[in-house]
XYZ file of C-alpha atoms in Angstrom:
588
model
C -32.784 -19.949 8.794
C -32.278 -19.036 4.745
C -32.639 -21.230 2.148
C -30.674 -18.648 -0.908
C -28.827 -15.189 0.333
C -30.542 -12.089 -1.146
C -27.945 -11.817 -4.022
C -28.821 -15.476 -5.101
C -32.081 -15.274 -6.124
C -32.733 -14.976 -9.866
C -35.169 -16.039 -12.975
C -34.668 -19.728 -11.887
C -36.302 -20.000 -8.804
C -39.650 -17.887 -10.281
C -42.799 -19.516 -8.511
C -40.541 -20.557 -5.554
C -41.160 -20.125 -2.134
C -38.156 -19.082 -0.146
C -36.360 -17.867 2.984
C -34.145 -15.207 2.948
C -32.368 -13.390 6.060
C -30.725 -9.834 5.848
C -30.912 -5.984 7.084
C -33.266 -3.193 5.653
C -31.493 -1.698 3.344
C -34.260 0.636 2.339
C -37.977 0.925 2.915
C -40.250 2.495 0.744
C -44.029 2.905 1.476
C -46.283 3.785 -1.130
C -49.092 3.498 1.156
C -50.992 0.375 -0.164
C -47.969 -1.511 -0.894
C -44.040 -1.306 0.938
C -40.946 -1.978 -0.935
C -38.042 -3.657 1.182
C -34.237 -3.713 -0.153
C -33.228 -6.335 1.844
C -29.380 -6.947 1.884
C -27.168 -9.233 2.864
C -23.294 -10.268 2.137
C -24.013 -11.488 -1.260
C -26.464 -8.366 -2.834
C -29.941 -6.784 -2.644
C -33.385 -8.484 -3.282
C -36.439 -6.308 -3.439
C -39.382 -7.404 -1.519
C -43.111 -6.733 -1.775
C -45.580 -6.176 0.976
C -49.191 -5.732 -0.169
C -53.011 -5.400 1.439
C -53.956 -8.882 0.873
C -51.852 -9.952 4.172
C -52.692 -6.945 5.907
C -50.358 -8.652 8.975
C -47.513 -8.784 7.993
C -48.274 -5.723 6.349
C -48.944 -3.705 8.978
C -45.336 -5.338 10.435
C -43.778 -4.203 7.213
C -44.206 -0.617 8.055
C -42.658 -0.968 11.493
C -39.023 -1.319 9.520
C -36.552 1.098 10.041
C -32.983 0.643 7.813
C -30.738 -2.125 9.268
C -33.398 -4.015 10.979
C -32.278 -7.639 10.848
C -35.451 -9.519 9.575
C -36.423 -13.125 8.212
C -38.821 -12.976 5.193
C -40.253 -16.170 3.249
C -42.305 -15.146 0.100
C -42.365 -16.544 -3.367
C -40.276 -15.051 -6.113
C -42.363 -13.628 -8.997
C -40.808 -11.348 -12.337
C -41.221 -7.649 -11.919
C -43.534 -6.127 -13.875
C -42.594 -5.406 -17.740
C -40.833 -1.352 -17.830
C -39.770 -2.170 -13.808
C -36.865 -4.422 -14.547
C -34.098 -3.081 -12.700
C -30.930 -3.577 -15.023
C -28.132 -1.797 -12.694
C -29.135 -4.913 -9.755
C -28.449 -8.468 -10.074
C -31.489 -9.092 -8.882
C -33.190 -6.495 -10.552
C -35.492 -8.975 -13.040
C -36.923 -10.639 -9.607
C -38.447 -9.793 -6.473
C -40.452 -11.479 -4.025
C -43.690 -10.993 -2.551
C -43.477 -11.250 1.162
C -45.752 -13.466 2.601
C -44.135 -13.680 6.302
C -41.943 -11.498 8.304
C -39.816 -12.008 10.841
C -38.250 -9.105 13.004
C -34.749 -11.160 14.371
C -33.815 -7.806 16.021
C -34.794 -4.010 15.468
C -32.336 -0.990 14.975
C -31.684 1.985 17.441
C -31.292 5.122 14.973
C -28.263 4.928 13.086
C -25.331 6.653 14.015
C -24.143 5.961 10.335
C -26.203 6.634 7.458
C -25.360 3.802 5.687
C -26.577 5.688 1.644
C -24.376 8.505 2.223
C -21.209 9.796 2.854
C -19.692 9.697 6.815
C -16.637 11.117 8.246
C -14.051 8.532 8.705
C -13.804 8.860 12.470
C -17.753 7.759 12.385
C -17.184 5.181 10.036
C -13.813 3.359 12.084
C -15.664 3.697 15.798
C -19.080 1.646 13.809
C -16.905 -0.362 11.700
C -19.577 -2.820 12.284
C -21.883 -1.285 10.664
C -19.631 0.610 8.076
C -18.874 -2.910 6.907
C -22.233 -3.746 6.183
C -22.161 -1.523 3.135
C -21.763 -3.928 0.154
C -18.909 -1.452 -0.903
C -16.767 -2.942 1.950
C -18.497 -6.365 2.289
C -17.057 -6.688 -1.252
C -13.583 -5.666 -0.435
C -13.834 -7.530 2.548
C -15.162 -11.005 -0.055
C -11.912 -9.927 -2.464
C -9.417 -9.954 -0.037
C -10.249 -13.595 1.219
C -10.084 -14.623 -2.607
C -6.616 -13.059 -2.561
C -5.257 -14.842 -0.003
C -7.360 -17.725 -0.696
C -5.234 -17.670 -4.108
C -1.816 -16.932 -2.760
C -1.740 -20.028 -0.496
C -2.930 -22.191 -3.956
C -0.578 -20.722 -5.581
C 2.166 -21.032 -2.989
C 1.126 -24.265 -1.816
C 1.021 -25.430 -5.690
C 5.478 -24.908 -5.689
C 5.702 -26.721 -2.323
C 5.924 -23.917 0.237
C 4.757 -24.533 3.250
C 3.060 -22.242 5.907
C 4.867 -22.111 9.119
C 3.937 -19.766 11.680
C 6.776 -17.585 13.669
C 6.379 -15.956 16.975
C 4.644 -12.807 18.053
C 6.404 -12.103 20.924
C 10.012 -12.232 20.399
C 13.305 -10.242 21.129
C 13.802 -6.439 20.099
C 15.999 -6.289 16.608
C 16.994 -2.830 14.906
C 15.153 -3.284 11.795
C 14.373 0.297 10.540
C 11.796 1.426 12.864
C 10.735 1.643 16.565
C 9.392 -1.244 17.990
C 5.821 -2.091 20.419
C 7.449 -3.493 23.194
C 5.297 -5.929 25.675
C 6.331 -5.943 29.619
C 7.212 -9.323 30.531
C 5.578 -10.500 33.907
C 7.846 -13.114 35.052
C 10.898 -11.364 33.603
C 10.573 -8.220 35.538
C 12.348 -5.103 33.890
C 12.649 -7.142 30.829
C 10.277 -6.568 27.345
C 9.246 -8.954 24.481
C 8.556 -6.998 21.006
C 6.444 -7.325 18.610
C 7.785 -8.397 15.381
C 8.468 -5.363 12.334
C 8.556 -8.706 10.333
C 9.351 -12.277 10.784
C 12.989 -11.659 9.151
C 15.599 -13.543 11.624
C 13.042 -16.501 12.001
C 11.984 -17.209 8.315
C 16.246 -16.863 7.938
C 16.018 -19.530 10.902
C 13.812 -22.182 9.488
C 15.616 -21.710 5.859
C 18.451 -23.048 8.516
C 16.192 -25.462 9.664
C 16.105 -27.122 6.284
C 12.128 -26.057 5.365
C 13.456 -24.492 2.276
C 10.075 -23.120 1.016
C 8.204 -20.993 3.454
C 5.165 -18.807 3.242
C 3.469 -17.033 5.969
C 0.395 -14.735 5.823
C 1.655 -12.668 8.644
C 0.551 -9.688 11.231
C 4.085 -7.504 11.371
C 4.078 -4.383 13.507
C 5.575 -1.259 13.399
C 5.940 2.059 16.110
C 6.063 4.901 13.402
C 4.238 7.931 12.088
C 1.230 7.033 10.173
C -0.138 7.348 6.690
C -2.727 6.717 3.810
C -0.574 3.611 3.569
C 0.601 2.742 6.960
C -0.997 1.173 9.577
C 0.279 -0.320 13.310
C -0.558 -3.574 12.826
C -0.606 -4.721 8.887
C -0.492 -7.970 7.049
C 2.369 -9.431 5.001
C 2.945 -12.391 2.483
C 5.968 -13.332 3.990
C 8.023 -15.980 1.598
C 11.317 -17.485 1.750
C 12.950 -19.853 -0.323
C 17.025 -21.811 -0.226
C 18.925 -22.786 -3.071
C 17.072 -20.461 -4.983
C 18.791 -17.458 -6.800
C 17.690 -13.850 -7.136
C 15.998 -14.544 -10.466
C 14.779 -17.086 -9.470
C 12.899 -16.226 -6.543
C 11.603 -13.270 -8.747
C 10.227 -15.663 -11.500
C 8.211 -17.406 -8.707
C 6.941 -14.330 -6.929
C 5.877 -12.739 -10.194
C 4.188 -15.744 -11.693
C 1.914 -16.049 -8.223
C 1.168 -12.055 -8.597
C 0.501 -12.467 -12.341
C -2.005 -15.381 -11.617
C -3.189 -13.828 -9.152
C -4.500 -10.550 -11.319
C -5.497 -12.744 -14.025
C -7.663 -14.829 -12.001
C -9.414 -12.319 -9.909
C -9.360 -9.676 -12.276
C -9.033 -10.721 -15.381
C -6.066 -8.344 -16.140
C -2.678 -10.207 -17.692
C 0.295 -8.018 -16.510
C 2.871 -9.681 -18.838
C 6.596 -10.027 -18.205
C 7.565 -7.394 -15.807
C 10.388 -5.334 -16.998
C 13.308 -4.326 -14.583
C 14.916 -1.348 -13.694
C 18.093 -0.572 -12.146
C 17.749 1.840 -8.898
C 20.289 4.234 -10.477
C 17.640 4.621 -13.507
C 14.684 4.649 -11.733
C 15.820 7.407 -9.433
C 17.258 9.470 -12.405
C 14.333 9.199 -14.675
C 11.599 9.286 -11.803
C 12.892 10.520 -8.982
C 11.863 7.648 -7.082
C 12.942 4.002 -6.068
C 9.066 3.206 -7.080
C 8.340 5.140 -10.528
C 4.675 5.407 -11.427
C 5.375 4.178 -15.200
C 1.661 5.511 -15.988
C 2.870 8.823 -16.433
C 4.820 10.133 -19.282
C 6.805 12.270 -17.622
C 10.561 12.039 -16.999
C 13.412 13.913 -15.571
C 15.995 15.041 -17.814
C 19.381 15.815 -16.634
C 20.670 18.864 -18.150
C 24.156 19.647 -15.396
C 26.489 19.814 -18.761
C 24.649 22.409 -20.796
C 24.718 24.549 -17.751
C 28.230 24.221 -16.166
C 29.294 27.324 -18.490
C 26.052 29.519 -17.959
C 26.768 33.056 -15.628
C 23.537 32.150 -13.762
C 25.490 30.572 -10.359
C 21.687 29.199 -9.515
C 22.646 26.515 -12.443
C 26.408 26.916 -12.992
C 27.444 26.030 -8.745
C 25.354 22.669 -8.781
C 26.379 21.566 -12.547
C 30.154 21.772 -11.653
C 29.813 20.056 -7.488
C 29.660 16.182 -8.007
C 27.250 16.381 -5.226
C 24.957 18.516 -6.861
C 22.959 18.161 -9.682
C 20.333 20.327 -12.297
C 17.485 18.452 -14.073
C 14.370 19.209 -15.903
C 11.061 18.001 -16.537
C 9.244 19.395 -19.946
C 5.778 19.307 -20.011
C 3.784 19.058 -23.466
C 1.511 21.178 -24.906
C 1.735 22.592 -20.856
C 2.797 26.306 -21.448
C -0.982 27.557 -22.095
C -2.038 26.097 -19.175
C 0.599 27.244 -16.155
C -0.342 31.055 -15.376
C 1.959 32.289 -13.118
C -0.206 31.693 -10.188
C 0.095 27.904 -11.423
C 3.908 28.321 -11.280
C 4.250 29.970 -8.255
C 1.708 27.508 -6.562
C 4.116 24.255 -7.701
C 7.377 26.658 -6.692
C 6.109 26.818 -3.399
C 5.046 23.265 -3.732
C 8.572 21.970 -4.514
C 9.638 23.645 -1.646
C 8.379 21.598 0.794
C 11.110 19.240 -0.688
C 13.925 21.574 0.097
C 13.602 23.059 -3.192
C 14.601 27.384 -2.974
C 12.639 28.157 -6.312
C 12.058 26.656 -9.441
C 13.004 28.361 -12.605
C 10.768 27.712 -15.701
C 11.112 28.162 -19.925
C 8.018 28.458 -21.830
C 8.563 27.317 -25.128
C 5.871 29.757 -27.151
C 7.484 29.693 -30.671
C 10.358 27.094 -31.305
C 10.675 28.527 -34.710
C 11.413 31.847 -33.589
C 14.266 30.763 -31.583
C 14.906 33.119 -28.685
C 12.021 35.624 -29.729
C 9.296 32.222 -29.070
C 11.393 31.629 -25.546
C 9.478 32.995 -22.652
C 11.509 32.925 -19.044
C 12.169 34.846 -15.984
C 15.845 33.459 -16.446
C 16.638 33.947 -20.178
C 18.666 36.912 -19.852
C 21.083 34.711 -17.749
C 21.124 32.436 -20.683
C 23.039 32.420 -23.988
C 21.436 30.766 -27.242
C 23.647 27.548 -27.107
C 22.538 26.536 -24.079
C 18.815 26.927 -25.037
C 19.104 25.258 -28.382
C 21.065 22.747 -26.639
C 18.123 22.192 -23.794
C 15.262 22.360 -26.370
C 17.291 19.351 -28.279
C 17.906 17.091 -25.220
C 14.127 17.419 -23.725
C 12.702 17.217 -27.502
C 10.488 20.390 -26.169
C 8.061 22.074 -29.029
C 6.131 24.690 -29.907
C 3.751 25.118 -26.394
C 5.929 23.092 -24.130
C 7.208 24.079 -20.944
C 10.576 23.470 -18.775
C 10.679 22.865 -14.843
C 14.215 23.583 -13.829
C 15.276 21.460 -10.865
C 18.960 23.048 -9.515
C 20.474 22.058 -5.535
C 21.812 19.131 -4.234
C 21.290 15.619 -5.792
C 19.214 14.690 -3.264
C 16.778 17.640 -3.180
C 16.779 17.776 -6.820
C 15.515 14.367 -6.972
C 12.876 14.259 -4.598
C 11.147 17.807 -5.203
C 11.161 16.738 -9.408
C 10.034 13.242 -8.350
C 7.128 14.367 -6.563
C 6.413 17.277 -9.093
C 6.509 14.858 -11.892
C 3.463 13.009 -9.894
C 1.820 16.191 -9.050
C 2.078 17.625 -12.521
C 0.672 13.752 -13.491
C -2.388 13.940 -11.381
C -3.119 17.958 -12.247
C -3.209 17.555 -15.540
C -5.048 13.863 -15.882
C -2.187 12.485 -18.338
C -1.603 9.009 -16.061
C -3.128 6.408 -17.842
C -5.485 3.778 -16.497
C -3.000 0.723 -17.326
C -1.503 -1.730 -15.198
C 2.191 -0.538 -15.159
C 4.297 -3.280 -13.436
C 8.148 -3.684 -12.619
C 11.203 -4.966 -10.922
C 13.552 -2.370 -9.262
C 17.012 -3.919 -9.178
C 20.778 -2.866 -7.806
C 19.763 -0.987 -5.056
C 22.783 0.333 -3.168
C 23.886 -1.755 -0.107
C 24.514 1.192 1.976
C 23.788 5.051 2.365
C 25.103 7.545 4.349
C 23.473 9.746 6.562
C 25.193 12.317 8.561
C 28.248 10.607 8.856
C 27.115 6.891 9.580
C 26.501 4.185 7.284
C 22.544 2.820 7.177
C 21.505 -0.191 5.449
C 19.247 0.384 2.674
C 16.871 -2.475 3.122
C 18.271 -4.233 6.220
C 21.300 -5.562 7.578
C 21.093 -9.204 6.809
C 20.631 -8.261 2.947
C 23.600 -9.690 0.919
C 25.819 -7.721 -1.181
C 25.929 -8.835 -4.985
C 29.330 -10.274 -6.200
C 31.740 -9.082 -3.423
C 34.280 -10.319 -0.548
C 33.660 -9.278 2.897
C 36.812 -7.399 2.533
C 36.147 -6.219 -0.601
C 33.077 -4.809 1.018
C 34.595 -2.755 3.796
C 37.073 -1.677 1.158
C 34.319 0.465 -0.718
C 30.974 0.395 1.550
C 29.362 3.225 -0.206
C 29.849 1.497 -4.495
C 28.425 -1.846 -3.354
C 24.977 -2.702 -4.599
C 22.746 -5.274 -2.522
C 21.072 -7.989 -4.223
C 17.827 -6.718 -3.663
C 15.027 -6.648 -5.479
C 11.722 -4.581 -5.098
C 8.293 -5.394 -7.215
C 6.687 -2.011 -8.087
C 3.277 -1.148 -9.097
C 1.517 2.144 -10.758
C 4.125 3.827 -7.945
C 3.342 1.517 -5.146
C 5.820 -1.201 -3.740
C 3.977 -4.345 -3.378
C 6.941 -6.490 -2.267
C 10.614 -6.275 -1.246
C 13.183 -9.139 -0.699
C 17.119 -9.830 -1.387
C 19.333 -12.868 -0.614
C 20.913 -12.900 2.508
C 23.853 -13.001 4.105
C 24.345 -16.876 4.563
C 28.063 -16.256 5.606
C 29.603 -15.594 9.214
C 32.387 -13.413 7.790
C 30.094 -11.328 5.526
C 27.393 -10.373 8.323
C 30.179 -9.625 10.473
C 31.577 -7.295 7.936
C 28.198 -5.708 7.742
C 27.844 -5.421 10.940
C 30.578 -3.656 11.714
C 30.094 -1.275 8.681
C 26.780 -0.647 10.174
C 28.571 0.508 13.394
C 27.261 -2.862 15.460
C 29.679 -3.423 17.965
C 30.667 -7.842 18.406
C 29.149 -7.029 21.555
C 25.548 -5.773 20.616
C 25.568 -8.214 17.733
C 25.898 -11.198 20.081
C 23.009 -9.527 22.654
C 20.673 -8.918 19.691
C 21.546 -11.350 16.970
C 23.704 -13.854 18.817
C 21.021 -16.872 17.833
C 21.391 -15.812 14.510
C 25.384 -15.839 14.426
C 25.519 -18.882 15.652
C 22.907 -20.501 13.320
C 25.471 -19.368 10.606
C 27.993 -21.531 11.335
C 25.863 -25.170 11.168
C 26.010 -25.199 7.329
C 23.488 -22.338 6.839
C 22.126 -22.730 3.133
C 22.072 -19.617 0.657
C 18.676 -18.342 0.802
C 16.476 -15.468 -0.639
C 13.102 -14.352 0.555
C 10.498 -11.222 -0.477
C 7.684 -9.675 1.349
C 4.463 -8.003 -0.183
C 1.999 -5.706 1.437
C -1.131 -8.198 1.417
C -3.196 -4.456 2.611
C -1.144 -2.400 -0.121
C -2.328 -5.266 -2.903
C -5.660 -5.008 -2.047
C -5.864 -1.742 -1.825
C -4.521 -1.490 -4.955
C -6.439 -4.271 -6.988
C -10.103 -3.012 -5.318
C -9.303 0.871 -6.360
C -9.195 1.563 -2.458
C -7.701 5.197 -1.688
C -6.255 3.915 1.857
C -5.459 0.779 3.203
C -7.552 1.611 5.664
C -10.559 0.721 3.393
C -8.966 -3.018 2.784
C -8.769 -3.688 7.081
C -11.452 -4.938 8.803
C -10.311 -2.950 11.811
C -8.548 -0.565 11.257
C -6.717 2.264 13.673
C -6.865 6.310 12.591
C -3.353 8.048 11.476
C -2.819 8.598 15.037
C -2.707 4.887 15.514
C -5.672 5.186 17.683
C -9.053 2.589 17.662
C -11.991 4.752 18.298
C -14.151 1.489 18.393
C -12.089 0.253 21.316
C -10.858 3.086 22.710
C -7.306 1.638 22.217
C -4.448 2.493 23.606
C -6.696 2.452 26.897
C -5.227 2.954 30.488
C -3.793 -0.034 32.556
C -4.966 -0.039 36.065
C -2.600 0.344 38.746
C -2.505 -3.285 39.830
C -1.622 -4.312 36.963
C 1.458 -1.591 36.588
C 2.564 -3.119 39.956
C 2.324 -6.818 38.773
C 4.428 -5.534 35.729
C 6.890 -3.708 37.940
C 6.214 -0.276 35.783
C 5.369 2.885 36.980
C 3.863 5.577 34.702
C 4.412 9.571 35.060
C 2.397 12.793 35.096
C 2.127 15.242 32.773
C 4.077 17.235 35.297
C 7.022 14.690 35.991
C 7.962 14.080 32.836
């Protein structure tokens, strides 16, 4: 029905007749003549109706936007002074010589030039992805996984698929569960990721896997999140740690360089323990200058119990971010807005220094808190944050854990407020994550529980849970985690150990992992695997705020379709076929 798309046609095919097919994207009638922006997947072409085929014409003005039309005309220059530089097209258009209405337009729901609410724009996704805005991200993420299976294929990986519906596993969050028809009472899930299986075929002797996978996940929504989302899902054997990093970050360097043109460079890497003191955060955003200074041994001796009761509790801890050349511009509205701020981390103020006059020594110190201080201590502060004249201090004092969070997340506040993160590409490995924390009592794995420890015994393990470190590894972007992996537990004895760390009973390991345990003890082969975020990357590498803007289909933050309707009803005969009854509002 075409013979070029709209974006195709250029200086080369002047005096040409052709066929093109799109939707209005814009009439304009200047009475004697009508302008059409026709669009398609690949760009506009502008197209001129005028009185000498009064016809078509006349049909011409019977276009509304996102009518889907055939034209044939013959490509001529534009005028000289109407050259459109900011099109690709913009040098051409074509003078319309036939016109084909394929199908006309109701009025738009969506205004397709303009701004709509995101509810409008997810229940017409069809037309919301007409805009070439999304038809591009749409065209970029099919070259990015276009290029990871090159690249991937390229090292000998091959792509396997795994199962959708499989057997409920504790993996970190709460899982869609599918009623089983011929198993009455009994559920399928849907897979969080394919974890035990790609384990399973490194078993199987495949060695090199790669899926491009649908993983799904029961939990509270965000810019980020979504139900259903996509992973790169790789798994190697005989391969180490390093070297399953080297691979992974050669295919995402490529990758960049390729499609973007941007050469990351060797990523650096980070141990957890530095990333969390520096940043506040197992994924540091290396784009902003800012860093967290601890400052607990200047203040043990200080009268001000605020600072003095945290320095000297190993569980506590007081830290400080200094801001330069920030004092001028923090009234004390400012502060009190990021005090309150901070709190939402379980922060119960925020003490401050303004650093007018360094000079001057305690004259040039301006604080709410200075009385409580002697001059040591501020000299001593002033040295280890390398704060001058105009600077300002963020005092972070409370538990470790609330110290770290409420100055991680005020370090990227303060980042974005005042416009000092840079426009780089800031990659890196985070490294040495501990195997285990503790929460309320009970031991949690930090990634999951198949994740081998680095360098120990089983028993060496249960000896001291809470010092090991996991041989995990975590590729970090501008603050985002793109990917996650370890090597796993390839030994009997060491997943039992971990297992009963985690509080797993013989008995529910053997219901939920049994296949798994006994896989381990056919000559299971040391393996090591990683995941990325195929939304997260796209997101990412297309300047996307949300990953919702990188899906084709989308659900809301409520994990809700409004194009479908979905979740929808069941009807009742298909509850009885299922064997499940559903309550009232009442009986529950």
């Amino acid at each position: 029905m075409r013979s070029l798309y709209c974006g195709e046609v250029n200086e080369s095919h002047i005096g040409q007749e052709i066929t093109l097919c799109g939707w209005v994207n814009r009439r304009r009638d200047l009475g004697a003549v009508i302008f059409l922006d026709l669009r398609d997947r690949e760009g506009i072409v502008q197209v001129v109706y005028d009185p000498d085929l009064p016809e078509v014409l006349e049909k011409a003005n019977t276009l509304r936007n996102e009518f889907c039309v055939q034209v044939k005309g013959k490509v001529r220059a534009r005028p000289k002074g109407q050259v459109n530089k900011d099109m690709a097209t913009g040098a051409i258009e074509v003078l319309g010589l036939e016109l084909n209405i394929l199908n006309k337009a109701a009025p738009l729901p969506l205004d397709s030039n303009q701004e709509n609410s995101e509810e409008q724009r997810l229940k017409y996704r069809y037309l919301d992805l007409r805009r070439p805005e999304m038809t591009e991200r749409m065209r970029f993420r099919a070259k990015v996984t276009s290029a990871v299976r090159e690249s991937l294929e390229s090292q000998d990986f091959m792509d396997i698929e795994t199962p959708i519906l499989t057997a409920a596993t504790p993996e970190g969050a709460r899982d869609y569960l599918v009623p089983s028809r011929t198993h009455k009472g009994k559920f399928f899930a849907l897979p969080q990721s394919p974890q035990l299986f790609k384990q399973l075929l490194m078993m199987s002797g495949m060695e090199r896997y790669y899926q491009i996978v649908k993983c799904f996940r029961d939990e509270d929504l965000r810019a980020d999140r979504q139900p259903e989302f996509t992973q790169i899902d790789i798994e190697t054997s005989f391969m180490t740690a390093d070297q399953v990093m080297e691979v992974t970050e050669k295919m995402i360097r490529d990758l960049f360089l390729k499609l973007l043109n941007v050469d990351l460079g060797d990523f650096p890497r980070m141990p957890y323990s530095e990333a969390m003191t520096r940043f506040g955060s197992d994924k540091p955003d290396l784009r902003n200058p800012l860093e967290i200074t601890d400052v607990a041994d200047i203040l043990k001796d200080v009268e001000f119990k605020v600072f003095s009761g945290p320095a000297n509790d190993e569980k506590g801890r007081v830290a400080v971010i200094c801001v330069p050349e920030g004092a001028a511009k923090f009234s004390r509205k400012n502060i009190d807005d990021l005090t309150k701020f901070v709190g939402i981390y379980g922060a119960k103020g925020m003490p401050w220094m303004k650093v007018n006059d360094k000079a001057a020594g305690m004259e040039g110190i301006q604080s709410p808190i200075l009385k409580f201080l002697n001059e040591d201590a501020v000299n001593a502060l002033l040295e280890r944050t390398g704060a001058e004249s105009g600077d300002i201090i963020f005092f972070g004092s409370d538990t470790y854990n609330v110290v770290t969070e409420s100055l991680g997340a005020l370090r990227l506040k303060l980042g974005e407020d005042l416009g000092i993160v840079s426009d780089e590409w800031k990659p890196l490995w985070v490294v040495d994550f501990p195997m285990f924390e503790e929460i309320d009592g009970h031991m949690h794995a930090l990634h999951h529980p198949f994740t081998a420890p680095t360098d120990m015994s089983p028993e060496e393990l249960e000896a001291n849970p809470i010092g090991a470190l996991s041989n995990a590894y975590d590729m970090v972007l501008n603050g985002c985690e793109l990917g996650g992996g370890s090597v796993r537990i390839h030994d009997q004895a060491m997943q039992a150990a971990v297992f009963r760390i985690l509080g797993i009973s013989d008995e529910e390991a053997q219901e939920k992992f049994g296949f798994l345990l006994e896989a381990l003890q056919y000559g299971a082969p040391p393996h090591a695997g990683l995941a990325f975020g195929l939304d997260r990357l796209v997101m990412l590498m297309t300047g996307a705020s949300s990953i919702r803007d990188v899906m084709a289909f989308p659900k809301t933050t409520t994990a809700a379709c409004p194009l479908t309707n979905a979740p929808g009803q069941a009807n009742p005969s298909q509850l009885e076929e299922l064997n499940i009854a559903t309550l009232t509002a009442s009986e529950e």
